[in-house]
mmCIF file with all atom_site columns, C-alpha atoms in Angstrom:
data_model
loop_
_atom_site.group_PDB
_atom_site.id
_atom_site.type_symbol
_atom_site.label_atom_id
_atom_site.label_alt_id
_atom_site.label_comp_id
_atom_site.label_asym_id
_atom_site.label_entity_id
_atom_site.label_seq_id
_atom_site.pdbx_PDB_ins_code
_atom_site.Cartn_x
_atom_site.Cartn_y
_atom_site.Cartn_z
_atom_site.occupancy
_atom_site.B_iso_or_equiv
_atom_site.pdbx_formal_charge
_atom_site.auth_seq_id
_atom_site.auth_comp_id
_atom_site.auth_asym_id
_atom_site.auth_atom_id
_atom_site.pdbx_PDB_model_num
ATOM 1   C CA . MET A 1 1   ? 108.178 154.080 91.931  1.00 40.00 ? 14  MET A CA 1
ATOM 2   C CA . SER A 1 2   ? 111.782 152.161 93.211  1.00 45.00 ? 15  SER A CA 1
ATOM 3   C CA . ASP A 1 3   ? 111.027 149.131 91.955  1.00 65.00 ? 16  ASP A CA 1
ATOM 4   C CA . GLU A 1 4   ? 109.085 148.259 88.187  1.00 83.00 ? 17  GLU A CA 1
ATOM 5   C CA . SER A 1 5   ? 108.162 144.948 88.642  1.00 87.00 ? 18  SER A CA 1
ATOM 6   C CA . PHE A 1 6   ? 107.244 142.481 91.095  1.00 90.00 ? 19  PHE A CA 1
ATOM 7   C CA . THR A 1 7   ? 106.714 138.118 91.061  1.00 92.00 ? 20  THR A CA 1
ATOM 8   C CA . LEU A 1 8   ? 104.661 135.690 92.833  1.00 94.00 ? 21  LEU A CA 1
ATOM 9   C CA . VAL A 1 9   ? 105.933 132.671 93.782  1.00 95.00 ? 22  VAL A CA 1
ATOM 10  C CA . SER A 1 10  ? 103.939 129.833 93.766  1.00 95.00 ? 23  SER A CA 1
ATOM 11  C CA . PRO A 1 11  ? 104.539 126.134 95.226  1.00 95.00 ? 24  PRO A CA 1
ATOM 12  C CA . GLY A 1 12  ? 100.690 125.386 92.999  1.00 95.00 ? 25  GLY A CA 1
ATOM 13  C CA . TYR A 1 13  ? 97.607  123.987 94.187  1.00 96.00 ? 26  TYR A CA 1
ATOM 14  C CA . ARG A 1 14  ? 97.819  121.783 97.353  1.00 94.00 ? 27  ARG A CA 1
ATOM 15  C CA . PRO A 1 15  ? 95.117  119.129 97.078  1.00 93.00 ? 28  PRO A CA 1
ATOM 16  C CA . GLN A 1 16  ? 95.710  117.516 100.711 1.00 92.00 ? 29  GLN A CA 1
ATOM 17  C CA . ALA A 1 17  ? 95.615  121.220 102.135 1.00 92.00 ? 30  ALA A CA 1
ATOM 18  C CA . GLY A 1 18  ? 92.634  122.265 99.560  1.00 92.00 ? 31  GLY A CA 1
ATOM 19  C CA . ARG A 1 19  ? 95.037  125.635 99.282  1.00 94.00 ? 32  ARG A CA 1
ATOM 20  C CA . LEU A 1 20  ? 96.879  127.860 96.530  1.00 95.00 ? 33  LEU A CA 1
ATOM 21  C CA . ALA A 1 21  ? 99.573  129.472 98.149  1.00 94.00 ? 34  ALA A CA 1
ATOM 22  C CA . PHE A 1 22  ? 101.757 132.614 96.842  1.00 92.00 ? 35  PHE A CA 1
ATOM 23  C CA . ALA A 1 23  ? 104.268 134.489 98.108  1.00 92.00 ? 36  ALA A CA 1
ATOM 24  C CA . ILE A 1 24  ? 103.895 138.328 97.192  1.00 87.00 ? 37  ILE A CA 1
ATOM 25  C CA . GLY A 1 25  ? 107.989 139.737 97.259  1.00 75.00 ? 38  GLY A CA 1
ATOM 26  C CA . ALA A 1 26  ? 110.170 137.870 99.705  1.00 74.00 ? 39  ALA A CA 1
ATOM 27  C CA . SER A 1 27  ? 108.300 138.574 102.899 1.00 71.00 ? 40  SER A CA 1
ATOM 28  C CA . LEU A 1 28  ? 104.124 138.107 102.601 1.00 79.00 ? 41  LEU A CA 1
ATOM 29  C CA . VAL A 1 29  ? 102.677 134.586 101.720 1.00 86.00 ? 42  VAL A CA 1
ATOM 30  C CA . ALA A 1 30  ? 99.189  134.742 101.195 1.00 89.00 ? 43  ALA A CA 1
ATOM 31  C CA . GLU A 1 31  ? 96.572  131.192 100.385 1.00 91.00 ? 44  GLU A CA 1
ATOM 32  C CA . MET A 1 32  ? 93.020  130.680 99.170  1.00 94.00 ? 45  MET A CA 1
ATOM 33  C CA . ASP A 1 33  ? 90.901  128.074 100.478 1.00 94.00 ? 46  ASP A CA 1
ATOM 34  C CA . ASP A 1 34  ? 88.850  126.634 98.062  1.00 95.00 ? 47  ASP A CA 1
ATOM 35  C CA . ASP A 1 35  ? 85.925  128.272 97.987  1.00 94.00 ? 48  ASP A CA 1
ATOM 36  C CA . ASP A 1 36  ? 87.733  131.561 98.096  1.00 94.00 ? 49  ASP A CA 1
ATOM 37  C CA . LEU A 1 37  ? 89.941  129.905 94.891  1.00 95.00 ? 50  LEU A CA 1
ATOM 38  C CA . ALA A 1 38  ? 86.578  129.003 93.004  1.00 95.00 ? 51  ALA A CA 1
ATOM 39  C CA . GLN A 1 39  ? 84.857  132.261 93.502  1.00 95.00 ? 52  GLN A CA 1
ATOM 40  C CA . SER A 1 40  ? 87.982  134.339 92.388  1.00 94.00 ? 53  SER A CA 1
ATOM 41  C CA . TRP A 1 41  ? 88.498  132.088 88.888  1.00 95.00 ? 54  TRP A CA 1
ATOM 42  C CA . GLN A 1 42  ? 85.146  132.126 88.611  1.00 95.00 ? 55  GLN A CA 1
ATOM 43  C CA . ALA A 1 43  ? 84.984  135.651 88.534  1.00 94.00 ? 56  ALA A CA 1
ATOM 44  C CA . ALA A 1 44  ? 87.773  135.963 86.223  1.00 93.00 ? 57  ALA A CA 1
ATOM 45  C CA . GLU A 1 45  ? 85.915  133.635 83.422  1.00 93.00 ? 58  GLU A CA 1
ATOM 46  C CA . GLU A 1 46  ? 83.194  136.150 83.237  1.00 94.00 ? 59  GLU A CA 1
ATOM 47  C CA . LEU A 1 47  ? 85.872  138.824 82.196  1.00 95.00 ? 60  LEU A CA 1
ATOM 48  C CA . THR A 1 48  ? 86.477  140.017 78.329  1.00 95.00 ? 61  THR A CA 1
ATOM 49  C CA . ALA A 1 49  ? 90.151  139.919 77.562  1.00 92.00 ? 62  ALA A CA 1
ATOM 50  C CA . LEU A 1 50  ? 90.088  143.369 77.348  1.00 94.00 ? 63  LEU A CA 1
ATOM 51  C CA . GLU A 1 51  ? 88.726  143.345 81.632  1.00 96.00 ? 64  GLU A CA 1
ATOM 52  C CA . ALA A 1 52  ? 91.134  141.226 82.566  1.00 94.00 ? 65  ALA A CA 1
ATOM 53  C CA . ALA A 1 53  ? 94.041  143.278 80.994  1.00 92.00 ? 66  ALA A CA 1
ATOM 54  C CA . GLU A 1 54  ? 93.012  146.163 82.053  1.00 94.00 ? 67  GLU A CA 1
ATOM 55  C CA . LEU A 1 55  ? 91.768  144.696 85.595  1.00 94.00 ? 68  LEU A CA 1
ATOM 56  C CA . SER A 1 56  ? 95.079  143.135 85.826  1.00 93.00 ? 69  SER A CA 1
ATOM 57  C CA . GLU A 1 57  ? 97.505  146.450 85.364  1.00 92.00 ? 70  GLU A CA 1
ATOM 58  C CA . ALA A 1 58  ? 95.089  148.319 87.884  1.00 94.00 ? 71  ALA A CA 1
ATOM 59  C CA . ALA A 1 59  ? 95.504  145.406 90.292  1.00 94.00 ? 72  ALA A CA 1
ATOM 60  C CA . ALA A 1 60  ? 99.699  145.067 89.516  1.00 93.00 ? 73  ALA A CA 1
ATOM 61  C CA . LEU A 1 61  ? 99.891  149.166 89.669  1.00 92.00 ? 74  LEU A CA 1
ATOM 62  C CA . HIS A 1 62  ? 98.381  149.129 92.852  1.00 91.00 ? 75  HIS A CA 1
ATOM 63  C CA . LEU A 1 63  ? 100.117 146.525 94.310  1.00 90.00 ? 76  LEU A CA 1
ATOM 64  C CA . MET A 1 64  ? 103.538 148.015 93.227  1.00 88.00 ? 77  MET A CA 1
ATOM 65  C CA . GLU A 1 65  ? 102.301 151.262 95.201  1.00 87.00 ? 78  GLU A CA 1
ATOM 66  C CA . LEU A 1 66  ? 101.711 149.146 98.451  1.00 86.00 ? 79  LEU A CA 1
ATOM 67  C CA . LEU A 1 67  ? 105.028 147.400 97.995  1.00 85.00 ? 80  LEU A CA 1
ATOM 68  C CA . ASP A 1 68  ? 106.849 150.888 97.651  1.00 83.00 ? 81  ASP A CA 1
ATOM 69  C CA . GLU A 1 69  ? 105.448 151.755 100.908 1.00 81.00 ? 82  GLU A CA 1
ATOM 70  C CA . GLY A 1 70  ? 106.894 148.789 102.621 1.00 77.00 ? 83  GLY A CA 1
ATOM 71  C CA . LEU A 1 71  ? 103.287 146.944 103.245 1.00 70.00 ? 84  LEU A CA 1
ATOM 72  C CA . PRO A 1 72  ? 102.081 148.982 105.813 1.00 63.00 ? 85  PRO A CA 1
ATOM 73  C CA . ALA A 1 73  ? 99.700  146.473 107.994 1.00 57.00 ? 86  ALA A CA 1
ATOM 74  C CA . ALA A 1 74  ? 96.339  148.144 107.053 1.00 52.00 ? 87  ALA A CA 1
ATOM 75  C CA . ASP A 1 75  ? 97.179  147.604 103.691 1.00 72.00 ? 88  ASP A CA 1
ATOM 76  C CA . LEU A 1 76  ? 97.738  144.120 103.978 1.00 82.00 ? 89  LEU A CA 1
ATOM 77  C CA . SER A 1 77  ? 94.453  142.697 102.775 1.00 85.00 ? 90  SER A CA 1
ATOM 78  C CA . GLU A 1 78  ? 94.416  145.099 99.447  1.00 87.00 ? 91  GLU A CA 1
ATOM 79  C CA . ALA A 1 79  ? 97.942  143.680 98.849  1.00 88.00 ? 92  ALA A CA 1
ATOM 80  C CA . VAL A 1 80  ? 96.881  139.952 99.185  1.00 89.00 ? 93  VAL A CA 1
ATOM 81  C CA . ALA A 1 81  ? 93.985  141.156 97.195  1.00 91.00 ? 94  ALA A CA 1
ATOM 82  C CA . ASP A 1 82  ? 95.453  142.411 93.846  1.00 93.00 ? 95  ASP A CA 1
ATOM 83  C CA . ALA A 1 83  ? 98.021  140.109 93.939  1.00 92.00 ? 96  ALA A CA 1
ATOM 84  C CA . ALA A 1 84  ? 95.074  137.440 93.432  1.00 93.00 ? 97  ALA A CA 1
ATOM 85  C CA . VAL A 1 85  ? 93.814  138.777 90.621  1.00 94.00 ? 98  VAL A CA 1
ATOM 86  C CA . VAL A 1 86  ? 97.328  139.670 89.257  1.00 94.00 ? 99  VAL A CA 1
ATOM 87  C CA . PHE A 1 87  ? 98.043  135.805 89.674  1.00 94.00 ? 100 PHE A CA 1
ATOM 88  C CA . LEU A 1 88  ? 94.817  134.032 88.646  1.00 95.00 ? 101 LEU A CA 1
ATOM 89  C CA . ILE A 1 89  ? 94.134  136.156 85.516  1.00 94.00 ? 102 ILE A CA 1
ATOM 90  C CA . ALA A 1 90  ? 97.906  134.953 84.250  1.00 94.00 ? 103 ALA A CA 1
ATOM 91  C CA . MET A 1 91  ? 97.323  131.444 85.148  1.00 95.00 ? 104 MET A CA 1
ATOM 92  C CA . LYS A 1 92  ? 93.915  132.140 82.637  1.00 94.00 ? 105 LYS A CA 1
ATOM 93  C CA . ARG A 1 93  ? 96.034  133.750 80.243  1.00 92.00 ? 106 ARG A CA 1
ATOM 94  C CA . HIS A 1 94  ? 98.950  130.566 80.443  1.00 93.00 ? 107 HIS A CA 1
ATOM 95  C CA . GLY A 1 95  ? 96.012  128.409 79.351  1.00 94.00 ? 108 GLY A CA 1
ATOM 96  C CA . ILE A 1 96  ? 95.500  126.984 82.936  1.00 94.00 ? 109 ILE A CA 1
ATOM 97  C CA . ALA A 1 97  ? 91.698  125.836 82.712  1.00 94.00 ? 110 ALA A CA 1
ATOM 98  C CA . ASP A 1 98  ? 91.422  124.499 86.325  1.00 95.00 ? 111 ASP A CA 1
ATOM 99  C CA . PRO A 1 99  ? 92.683  126.502 89.029  1.00 95.00 ? 112 PRO A CA 1
ATOM 100 C CA . LYS A 1 100 ? 92.652  123.359 90.903  1.00 95.00 ? 113 LYS A CA 1
ATOM 101 C CA . ARG A 1 101 ? 95.405  122.406 88.292  1.00 95.00 ? 114 ARG A CA 1
ATOM 102 C CA . ILE A 1 102 ? 98.063  125.212 88.806  1.00 96.00 ? 115 ILE A CA 1
ATOM 103 C CA . PRO A 1 103 ? 101.814 124.028 88.897  1.00 96.00 ? 116 PRO A CA 1
ATOM 104 C CA . ALA A 1 104 ? 104.578 125.393 90.909  1.00 96.00 ? 117 ALA A CA 1
ATOM 105 C CA . CYS A 1 105 ? 105.230 128.778 89.433  1.00 96.00 ? 118 CYS A CA 1
ATOM 106 C CA . ALA A 1 106 ? 106.634 132.048 89.479  1.00 94.00 ? 119 ALA A CA 1
ATOM 107 C CA . VAL A 1 107 ? 104.186 135.420 87.554  1.00 94.00 ? 120 VAL A CA 1
ATOM 108 C CA . MET A 1 108 ? 106.089 138.254 87.231  1.00 93.00 ? 121 MET A CA 1
ATOM 109 C CA . TRP A 1 109 ? 104.718 141.540 86.197  1.00 90.00 ? 122 TRP A CA 1
ATOM 110 C CA . ASN A 1 110 ? 106.459 144.115 84.332  1.00 87.00 ? 123 ASN A CA 1
ATOM 111 C CA . LEU A 1 111 ? 105.359 147.841 84.406  1.00 81.00 ? 124 LEU A CA 1
ATOM 112 C CA . HIS A 1 112 ? 106.746 148.152 80.767  1.00 80.00 ? 125 HIS A CA 1
ATOM 113 C CA . ALA A 1 113 ? 105.370 145.383 79.248  1.00 76.00 ? 126 ALA A CA 1
ATOM 114 C CA . GLU A 1 114 ? 102.191 146.122 80.960  1.00 67.00 ? 127 GLU A CA 1
ATOM 115 C CA . ARG A 1 115 ? 101.299 142.354 81.131  1.00 71.00 ? 128 ARG A CA 1
ATOM 116 C CA . ALA A 1 116 ? 102.164 139.751 83.479  1.00 80.00 ? 129 ALA A CA 1
ATOM 117 C CA . SER A 1 117 ? 104.439 136.769 82.403  1.00 85.00 ? 130 SER A CA 1
ATOM 118 C CA . VAL A 1 118 ? 104.619 133.360 83.719  1.00 89.00 ? 131 VAL A CA 1
ATOM 119 C CA . HIS A 1 119 ? 107.371 130.364 84.650  1.00 88.00 ? 132 HIS A CA 1
ATOM 120 C CA . ILE A 1 120 ? 106.175 127.060 85.195  1.00 88.00 ? 133 ILE A CA 1
ATOM 121 C CA . ALA A 1 121 ? 108.534 125.590 87.563  1.00 81.00 ? 134 ALA A CA 1
ATOM 122 C CA . SER A 1 122 ? 110.466 122.297 85.982  1.00 63.00 ? 135 SER A CA 1
#
């Protein structure tokens, strides 16, 4: 792997748009509408702490592989799904109780830490 970390950046949940957007690297912006966000959040809530950690790590490692390959078009949906898993689990670990209250933030995942760190914009 050429790079051992990645950052997901979000302007936070935008109620007027009914969407949560986040950027994966410099070139890909993904959005989740209210329905997708609610379903994904519910799925994350049903995981045990160990399951969440394992799922987040697996998604992060897969996303790093896709980023290293340059995100070929066929893998964009996989990259977005992996990024959403890492992002939402990191938000839950950070103490966010409602996905519609996600603030502007950055989620950084580092291979050596094997965990995402959350930085809330001030």
